[in-house]
């Protein structure tokens, strides 16, 4: 008897898919694209809010392996996603470099600003990875608990995006303080970037050793840079991280997310050597198909706001994303992180629609 579940995800090569998400990164398009969501563990989930209350501060949650494991697994249990992303934050690197990092309720991250050459001269060059041991322990626990067909993602922030928070001490609308520092004090700025590059390579390698199977590099603020600065401060440091990781783990699978890169996406992909690129909701489909998806796998790009809106608008938007990209190597995701006010029922609606799709 033929089990129809075999037919559903038959890849376009003879082997059965052991892991739909990893298979896409290995070059095999899936008939039904694998699916996960950026920021899938978070405040839109009641079970997350409960653990968050018990844990105390946000960093206490990240650095408690039991809690971090639990919240990483929550969205997998609820929605059956194809990938779990370890619960942590991009700002754990500045923290391990000895910077003060705090998360204030409803206000986002607060760091001590690092915006003078003297300050940079005093910055530690090597992170204390002992401080991040709970993240590695959580990775080991999550991997042990996950169904083998679910892929475990580790991550870091791209140096440019991490630097914007280290320099300004907080999120700013257009990353003005970091852009200004790169113009006024290029050497000091480059020293911050170099420090983040070197430590991110070590951090990602340690995540792989602890059980991460894919790595994602989040460059949330790539889109605010002029083209030449984008190449220098976003593309080049990311290329060095990819090369540094692959020098030790040659087949490491890496996804880049240069949010807002737009017309610069093809050069980002070519120069960095990433295996896949995560695209935001403003990407132009024909351009991405021809210039990006022809080279690497694409991940994205539902507008997180339509997931809040729900209803027929959500169905249409999901169908558009699938029509645009599911003909090639594709991972269904949002164009940026899910927002806290998103109804869980809308996520269920999206998941069902993607799961019912065949290309
Ligand atoms: O589920 C997941 O995706 C894994 C966990 C994850 C978090 N942050 C948890 C988090 C990941 C991958 C990140 C990445 C991250 N962190 C980025 C890049 C991706 C993006 O979304 O742009 C950035 C820029 C940060 C820095 C950061 N952390 C900000 C600006 C904020 C405040 C904004 C907010 O949403 O509150 C955080 C806090 C944060 N990181 C939360 C979570 C779940 C919310 C904190 C809470 O629960 O109180």
Short mmCIF file of C-alpha atoms and ligand atoms in Angstrom, two decimals:
data_model
loop_
_atom_site.label_atom_id
_atom_site.label_comp_id
_atom_site.label_asym_id
_atom_site.label_seq_id
_atom_site.Cartn_x
_atom_site.Cartn_y
_atom_site.Cartn_z
CA UNK A 1 0.00 0.00 0.00
CA UNK A 2 1.23 3.49 -0.78
CA UNK A 3 1.43 5.83 2.17
CA UNK A 4 0.41 9.25 0.82
CA UNK A 5 2.63 11.05 3.32
CA UNK A 6 5.58 9.81 1.26
CA UNK A 7 4.32 11.50 -1.86
CA UNK A 8 3.70 14.78 -0.13
CA UNK A 9 7.30 15.68 0.43
CA UNK A 10 8.99 13.70 -2.27
CA UNK A 11 12.03 15.70 -3.31
CA UNK A 12 12.92 15.96 -6.96
CA UNK A 13 15.73 13.48 -6.41
CA UNK A 14 15.25 9.79 -5.60
CA UNK A 15 16.15 9.77 -1.88
CA UNK A 16 13.47 10.26 0.74
CA UNK A 17 13.90 13.52 2.65
CA UNK A 18 15.45 12.90 6.02
CA UNK A 19 15.13 16.56 6.92
CA UNK A 20 13.14 18.82 4.59
CA UNK A 21 14.81 22.02 5.83
CA UNK A 22 18.39 20.72 5.49
CA UNK A 23 17.53 19.14 2.15
CA UNK A 24 16.63 22.56 0.74
CA UNK A 25 20.00 23.92 1.86
CA UNK A 26 21.60 20.91 0.19
CA UNK A 27 19.99 21.89 -3.10
CA UNK A 28 16.79 19.81 -3.12
CA UNK A 29 13.61 21.72 -3.74
CA UNK A 30 10.66 20.40 -1.70
CA UNK A 31 7.15 20.05 -3.12
CA UNK A 32 5.82 21.49 0.13
CA UNK A 33 8.37 24.03 1.39
CA UNK A 34 9.70 23.60 4.92
CA UNK A 35 8.53 26.23 7.36
CA UNK A 36 9.61 28.12 10.49
CA UNK A 37 9.33 31.72 11.73
CA UNK A 38 11.95 34.21 12.81
CA UNK A 39 11.39 34.97 16.53
CA UNK A 40 9.11 31.95 16.74
CA UNK A 41 9.78 31.66 20.49
CA UNK A 42 8.40 34.83 21.99
CA UNK A 43 5.76 36.95 23.58
CA UNK A 44 2.91 36.09 21.17
CA UNK A 45 2.88 32.64 22.87
CA UNK A 46 1.14 32.40 26.27
CA UNK A 47 3.43 29.52 27.28
CA UNK A 48 6.48 31.73 26.56
CA UNK A 49 5.11 34.57 28.68
CA UNK A 50 4.66 32.15 31.55
CA UNK A 51 8.26 30.94 31.48
CA UNK A 52 9.49 34.51 30.95
CA UNK A 53 7.72 35.58 34.19
CA UNK A 54 9.32 32.77 36.16
CA UNK A 55 12.78 33.37 34.73
CA UNK A 56 13.08 37.02 35.78
CA UNK A 57 15.04 39.10 33.28
CA UNK A 58 15.40 38.33 29.59
CA UNK A 59 19.10 37.41 29.91
CA UNK A 60 18.24 35.17 32.89
CA UNK A 61 15.96 33.32 30.50
CA UNK A 62 18.67 33.06 27.79
CA UNK A 63 21.25 31.80 30.31
CA UNK A 64 19.08 29.20 32.05
CA UNK A 65 19.48 25.99 29.98
CA UNK A 66 16.27 24.48 31.31
CA UNK A 67 14.13 27.52 30.46
CA UNK A 68 15.95 28.24 27.18
CA UNK A 69 15.40 24.62 26.08
CA UNK A 70 11.73 24.80 27.01
CA UNK A 71 10.97 28.03 25.11
CA UNK A 72 12.97 26.84 22.06
CA UNK A 73 10.78 23.72 21.90
CA UNK A 74 7.43 25.45 22.55
CA UNK A 75 6.76 26.60 18.95
CA UNK A 76 7.86 23.20 17.60
CA UNK A 77 5.36 21.41 19.83
CA UNK A 78 2.56 23.81 19.00
CA UNK A 79 3.05 24.23 15.24
CA UNK A 80 5.33 21.37 14.13
CA UNK A 81 7.83 23.65 12.42
CA UNK A 82 10.70 22.13 10.40
CA UNK A 83 13.36 24.07 12.30
CA UNK A 84 13.99 25.12 15.89
CA UNK A 85 16.17 28.19 16.54
CA UNK A 86 18.07 28.23 19.80
CA UNK A 87 16.63 30.77 22.21
CA UNK A 88 19.26 33.44 22.79
CA UNK A 89 20.02 36.91 21.44
CA UNK A 90 22.55 38.56 19.13
CA UNK A 91 23.65 40.80 22.03
CA UNK A 92 25.16 37.93 24.03
CA UNK A 93 28.41 38.63 22.12
CA UNK A 94 28.80 42.18 23.51
CA UNK A 95 27.83 40.69 26.89
CA UNK A 96 30.61 38.06 26.64
CA UNK A 97 32.99 40.87 25.62
CA UNK A 98 32.31 42.42 29.02
CA UNK A 99 29.91 45.17 27.93
CA UNK A 100 26.93 45.85 30.13
CA UNK A 101 23.75 44.58 28.39
CA UNK A 102 20.29 45.02 29.90
CA UNK A 103 16.81 44.45 28.54
CA UNK A 104 14.22 46.78 29.97
CA UNK A 105 10.57 45.71 29.77
CA UNK A 106 8.90 47.20 26.72
CA UNK A 107 11.98 49.25 25.81
CA UNK A 108 14.39 46.88 24.14
CA UNK A 109 18.10 46.51 24.80
CA UNK A 110 20.28 48.99 26.70
CA UNK A 111 24.08 48.87 26.57
CA UNK A 112 26.74 51.30 27.73
CA UNK A 113 27.47 53.29 24.54
CA UNK A 114 30.87 52.65 22.94
CA UNK A 115 31.32 55.66 20.70
CA UNK A 116 34.84 57.00 21.22
CA UNK A 117 38.24 55.72 19.99
CA UNK A 118 39.44 55.62 23.63
CA UNK A 119 36.49 53.45 24.58
CA UNK A 120 37.25 51.09 21.70
CA UNK A 121 40.93 50.88 22.71
CA UNK A 122 39.77 49.50 26.08
CA UNK A 123 37.36 46.94 24.55
CA UNK A 124 38.23 43.29 25.25
CA UNK A 125 39.32 41.52 22.06
CA UNK A 126 38.34 38.05 23.24
CA UNK A 127 34.95 37.08 24.57
CA UNK A 128 34.60 35.04 27.75
CA UNK A 129 32.83 32.04 26.24
CA UNK A 130 32.38 30.58 29.70
CA UNK A 131 29.58 33.14 30.07
CA UNK A 132 27.85 31.57 27.06
CA UNK A 133 28.17 27.98 28.27
CA UNK A 134 24.42 27.91 29.16
CA UNK A 135 23.61 28.58 25.48
CA UNK A 136 25.75 25.59 24.41
CA UNK A 137 24.14 23.44 27.11
CA UNK A 138 20.68 24.48 25.88
CA UNK A 139 21.70 23.52 22.31
CA UNK A 140 22.74 20.05 23.49
CA UNK A 141 19.47 19.60 25.37
CA UNK A 142 17.32 20.84 22.49
CA UNK A 143 19.08 18.56 20.00
CA UNK A 144 18.56 15.58 22.29
CA UNK A 145 14.84 16.38 22.66
CA UNK A 146 14.06 17.20 19.01
CA UNK A 147 12.59 14.84 16.47
CA UNK A 148 15.50 14.01 14.11
CA UNK A 149 13.64 15.44 11.12
CA UNK A 150 13.59 18.91 12.74
CA UNK A 151 16.69 21.01 12.04
CA UNK A 152 18.37 22.99 14.85
CA UNK A 153 19.50 26.51 13.95
CA UNK A 154 22.23 28.42 15.77
CA UNK A 155 22.80 32.10 15.10
CA UNK A 156 24.68 35.31 15.65
CA UNK A 157 24.20 38.92 14.65
CA UNK A 158 26.19 40.28 11.72
CA UNK A 159 29.00 42.58 12.94
CA UNK A 160 27.36 45.71 11.50
CA UNK A 161 24.05 45.11 13.30
CA UNK A 162 25.72 44.12 16.60
CA UNK A 163 27.97 47.21 16.33
CA UNK A 164 24.95 49.51 15.90
CA UNK A 165 23.69 48.46 19.36
CA UNK A 166 27.16 48.52 20.96
CA UNK A 167 27.88 52.03 19.70
CA UNK A 168 24.50 53.71 20.32
CA UNK A 169 23.75 51.65 23.42
CA UNK A 170 20.24 51.02 22.11
CA UNK A 171 18.16 50.66 18.97
CA UNK A 172 17.91 53.91 17.00
CA UNK A 173 15.62 54.66 14.05
CA UNK A 174 18.31 54.88 11.34
CA UNK A 175 21.46 53.68 13.14
CA UNK A 176 22.84 57.21 12.94
CA UNK A 177 25.39 56.85 15.77
CA UNK A 178 27.07 53.82 14.15
CA UNK A 179 27.02 55.32 10.65
CA UNK A 180 28.55 58.50 12.05
CA UNK A 181 31.26 56.62 13.91
CA UNK A 182 32.19 54.69 10.75
CA UNK A 183 32.72 58.05 8.95
CA UNK A 184 34.42 59.93 11.78
CA UNK A 185 36.53 57.18 13.32
CA UNK A 186 36.92 54.46 10.69
CA UNK A 187 39.85 52.79 12.47
CA UNK A 188 38.09 52.53 15.81
CA UNK A 189 34.94 51.40 14.03
CA UNK A 190 36.90 48.74 12.12
CA UNK A 191 38.36 47.51 15.42
CA UNK A 192 34.84 46.93 16.79
CA UNK A 193 33.84 45.10 13.61
CA UNK A 194 37.02 42.95 13.66
CA UNK A 195 36.43 42.02 17.28
CA UNK A 196 32.86 40.95 16.52
CA UNK A 197 33.98 39.00 13.43
CA UNK A 198 36.61 36.99 15.31
CA UNK A 199 34.38 36.21 18.27
CA UNK A 200 31.36 35.39 16.12
CA UNK A 201 33.41 32.77 14.26
CA UNK A 202 34.32 31.14 17.59
CA UNK A 203 30.75 31.46 18.86
CA UNK A 204 29.26 29.82 15.74
CA UNK A 205 31.84 27.01 15.80
CA UNK A 206 30.96 26.31 19.43
CA UNK A 207 27.27 26.27 18.52
CA UNK A 208 27.97 23.70 15.77
CA UNK A 209 29.94 21.60 18.25
CA UNK A 210 26.98 21.73 20.67
CA UNK A 211 24.47 20.49 18.08
CA UNK A 212 23.46 23.35 15.78
CA UNK A 213 23.05 22.04 12.22
CA UNK A 214 22.51 25.33 10.38
CA UNK A 215 23.67 28.85 11.24
CA UNK A 216 21.89 32.11 10.51
CA UNK A 217 23.61 35.50 10.50
CA UNK A 218 21.12 38.30 11.26
CA UNK A 219 21.97 41.66 9.67
CA UNK A 220 18.78 43.45 10.62
CA UNK A 221 20.16 46.92 9.83
CA UNK A 222 22.01 46.18 6.57
CA UNK A 223 19.50 48.27 4.65
CA UNK A 224 20.45 51.66 6.15
CA UNK A 225 23.95 51.70 4.58
CA UNK A 226 25.01 53.38 1.31
CA UNK A 227 26.19 50.75 -1.23
CA UNK A 228 29.92 51.21 -0.62
CA UNK A 229 29.47 51.09 3.16
CA UNK A 230 27.23 48.05 2.80
CA UNK A 231 30.04 46.21 1.00
CA UNK A 232 32.63 47.27 3.57
CA UNK A 233 30.70 46.88 6.82
CA UNK A 234 28.01 44.30 6.07
CA UNK A 235 29.20 42.06 3.19
CA UNK A 236 32.92 41.87 3.94
CA UNK A 237 32.64 41.03 7.69
CA UNK A 238 29.94 38.46 6.90
CA UNK A 239 32.20 36.93 4.22
CA UNK A 240 34.97 36.65 6.82
CA UNK A 241 32.65 34.91 9.29
CA UNK A 242 31.48 32.42 6.64
CA UNK A 243 35.08 31.74 5.58
CA UNK A 244 36.26 31.48 9.20
CA UNK A 245 33.58 28.94 10.09
CA UNK A 246 34.15 26.91 6.90
CA UNK A 247 37.92 26.87 7.53
CA UNK A 248 37.11 24.55 10.47
CA UNK A 249 33.81 23.02 9.30
CA UNK A 250 33.95 23.02 5.49
CA UNK A 251 30.35 21.90 4.95
CA UNK A 252 28.77 24.27 7.50
CA UNK A 253 25.39 25.46 6.22
CA UNK A 254 24.87 29.20 6.62
CA UNK A 255 21.86 31.46 5.97
CA UNK A 256 22.39 35.23 5.65
CA UNK A 257 19.71 37.80 6.43
CA UNK A 258 20.78 41.20 5.11
CA UNK A 259 17.46 42.92 5.78
CA UNK A 260 16.72 45.71 3.32
CA UNK A 261 19.61 44.84 0.97
CA UNK A 262 17.24 45.01 -2.05
CA UNK A 263 19.19 45.41 -5.30
CA UNK A 264 22.43 44.52 -3.46
CA UNK A 265 21.21 40.97 -2.60
CA UNK A 266 22.94 39.24 -5.54
CA UNK A 267 26.31 40.76 -4.71
CA UNK A 268 25.82 39.89 -1.02
CA UNK A 269 25.14 36.26 -1.94
CA UNK A 270 28.05 36.03 -4.33
CA UNK A 271 30.60 37.71 -2.06
CA UNK A 272 29.66 36.06 1.24
CA UNK A 273 29.23 32.47 0.00
CA UNK A 274 26.10 31.84 2.10
CA UNK A 275 23.99 28.76 1.25
CA UNK A 276 20.71 30.63 1.53
CA UNK A 277 19.46 34.13 1.95
CA UNK A 278 16.51 35.29 4.04
CA UNK A 279 14.59 38.06 2.27
CA UNK A 280 12.36 40.77 3.73
CA UNK A 281 8.80 41.39 2.51
CA UNK A 282 9.79 44.29 0.24
CA UNK A 283 11.94 42.08 -2.04
CA UNK A 284 10.96 42.08 -5.72
CA UNK A 285 9.96 38.51 -6.70
CA UNK A 286 11.12 38.34 -10.35
CA UNK A 287 14.46 39.91 -9.43
CA UNK A 288 14.96 37.53 -6.51
CA UNK A 289 14.06 34.47 -8.59
CA UNK A 290 16.38 35.38 -11.46
CA UNK A 291 19.32 36.83 -9.59
CA UNK A 292 19.23 35.12 -6.18
CA UNK A 293 17.20 31.90 -6.16
CA UNK A 294 19.06 30.78 -9.29
CA UNK A 295 22.21 30.74 -7.11
CA UNK A 296 21.13 29.77 -3.57
CA UNK A 297 18.07 28.81 -1.55
CA UNK A 298 15.71 31.61 -0.54
CA UNK A 299 13.87 31.98 2.78
CA UNK A 300 11.00 34.36 3.51
CA UNK A 301 9.10 36.61 3.23
CA UNK A 302 5.56 37.04 4.57
CA UNK A 303 4.92 40.52 5.96
CA UNK A 304 4.62 40.08 9.78
CA UNK A 305 1.83 42.66 9.75
CA UNK A 306 -0.42 40.55 7.51
CA UNK A 307 0.02 37.78 10.08
CA UNK A 308 -1.48 40.15 12.64
CA UNK A 309 -4.27 41.16 10.24
CA UNK A 310 -5.28 37.58 9.42
CA UNK A 311 -8.40 36.69 7.42
CA UNK A 312 -8.52 36.71 3.62
CA UNK A 313 -5.59 39.14 3.45
CA UNK A 314 -3.40 36.54 5.17
CA UNK A 315 -4.51 33.73 2.83
CA UNK A 316 -3.76 35.90 -0.20
CA UNK A 317 -0.36 36.92 1.13
CA UNK A 318 0.63 33.31 1.91
CA UNK A 319 -0.46 32.26 -1.59
CA UNK A 320 1.58 35.09 -3.12
CA UNK A 321 4.74 34.07 -1.28
CA UNK A 322 4.27 30.44 -2.36
CA UNK A 323 3.52 31.43 -5.97
CA UNK A 324 6.58 33.66 -6.05
CA UNK A 325 9.17 31.29 -4.63
CA UNK A 326 8.01 27.69 -4.08
CA UNK A 327 8.98 26.73 -7.64
CA UNK A 328 12.63 26.85 -6.57
CA UNK A 329 14.68 26.03 -3.48
CA UNK A 330 12.58 27.67 -0.80
CA UNK A 331 11.97 27.84 2.96
CA UNK A 332 8.74 29.53 4.04
CA UNK A 333 9.28 32.19 6.73
CA UNK A 334 8.37 35.75 7.57
CA UNK A 335 10.17 38.79 6.15
CA UNK A 336 11.21 39.69 9.73
CA UNK A 337 10.40 38.50 13.25
CA UNK A 338 6.85 37.74 14.39
CA UNK A 339 5.39 40.56 16.48
CA UNK A 340 4.09 40.08 20.05
CA UNK A 341 0.50 41.10 19.21
CA UNK A 342 0.10 38.32 16.59
CA UNK A 343 -2.87 36.01 17.34
CA UNK A 344 -1.83 32.35 17.65
CA UNK A 345 -4.84 31.39 15.49
CA UNK A 346 -3.37 33.35 12.59
CA UNK A 347 -0.12 31.41 12.84
CA UNK A 348 -2.19 28.19 12.73
CA UNK A 349 -4.01 29.47 9.64
CA UNK A 350 -0.69 30.22 7.93
CA UNK A 351 0.84 26.85 8.88
CA UNK A 352 -2.16 24.92 7.54
CA UNK A 353 -2.12 26.80 4.25
CA UNK A 354 1.58 26.18 3.70
CA UNK A 355 1.28 22.51 4.70
CA UNK A 356 -1.61 21.97 2.28
CA UNK A 357 0.36 23.45 -0.61
CA UNK A 358 1.98 21.33 -3.38
CA UNK A 359 4.06 22.86 -6.11
O1 LIG B 1 12.84 32.66 18.34
C1 LIG B 1 13.90 33.16 17.90
O2 LIG B 1 13.99 33.72 16.77
C2 LIG B 1 15.18 32.98 18.71
C3 LIG B 1 15.54 34.02 19.55
C4 LIG B 1 15.97 35.41 19.10
C5 LIG B 1 15.76 36.53 19.92
N1 LIG B 1 16.42 37.58 19.38
C6 LIG B 1 15.00 36.51 21.17
C7 LIG B 1 14.47 37.78 21.72
C8 LIG B 1 16.70 35.84 17.98
C9 LIG B 1 17.13 35.07 16.75
C10 LIG B 1 16.99 37.22 18.19
C11 LIG B 1 17.79 38.02 17.25
C12 LIG B 1 17.90 39.47 17.46
N2 LIG B 1 17.98 40.15 18.64
C13 LIG B 1 18.03 40.41 16.40
C14 LIG B 1 18.09 40.09 14.93
C15 LIG B 1 16.79 39.67 14.35
C16 LIG B 1 15.71 40.73 14.34
O3 LIG B 1 14.62 40.39 14.86
O4 LIG B 1 15.93 41.81 13.82
C17 LIG B 1 18.13 41.69 17.00
C18 LIG B 1 18.26 43.00 16.27
C19 LIG B 1 18.11 41.51 18.42
C20 LIG B 1 18.26 42.54 19.47
C21 LIG B 1 17.06 42.62 20.31
N3 LIG B 1 16.69 41.66 21.24
C22 LIG B 1 16.08 43.64 20.33
C23 LIG B 1 16.10 44.86 19.46
C24 LIG B 1 15.13 43.28 21.29
C25 LIG B 1 13.96 44.11 21.75
C26 LIG B 1 12.85 44.07 20.79
C27 LIG B 1 11.80 43.12 21.24
O5 LIG B 1 11.30 42.36 20.40
O6 LIG B 1 11.48 43.17 22.45
C28 LIG B 1 15.51 42.02 21.83
C29 LIG B 1 14.78 41.25 22.86
C30 LIG B 1 14.36 39.88 22.48
N4 LIG B 1 15.15 38.96 21.85
C31 LIG B 1 13.10 39.27 22.77
C32 LIG B 1 13.17 37.96 22.30
C33 LIG B 1 12.11 36.89 22.40
C34 LIG B 1 11.95 39.91 23.51
C35 LIG B 1 12.34 40.03 24.96
C36 LIG B 1 11.29 39.60 25.96
O7 LIG B 1 10.79 38.45 25.92
O8 LIG B 1 11.00 40.43 26.80
#
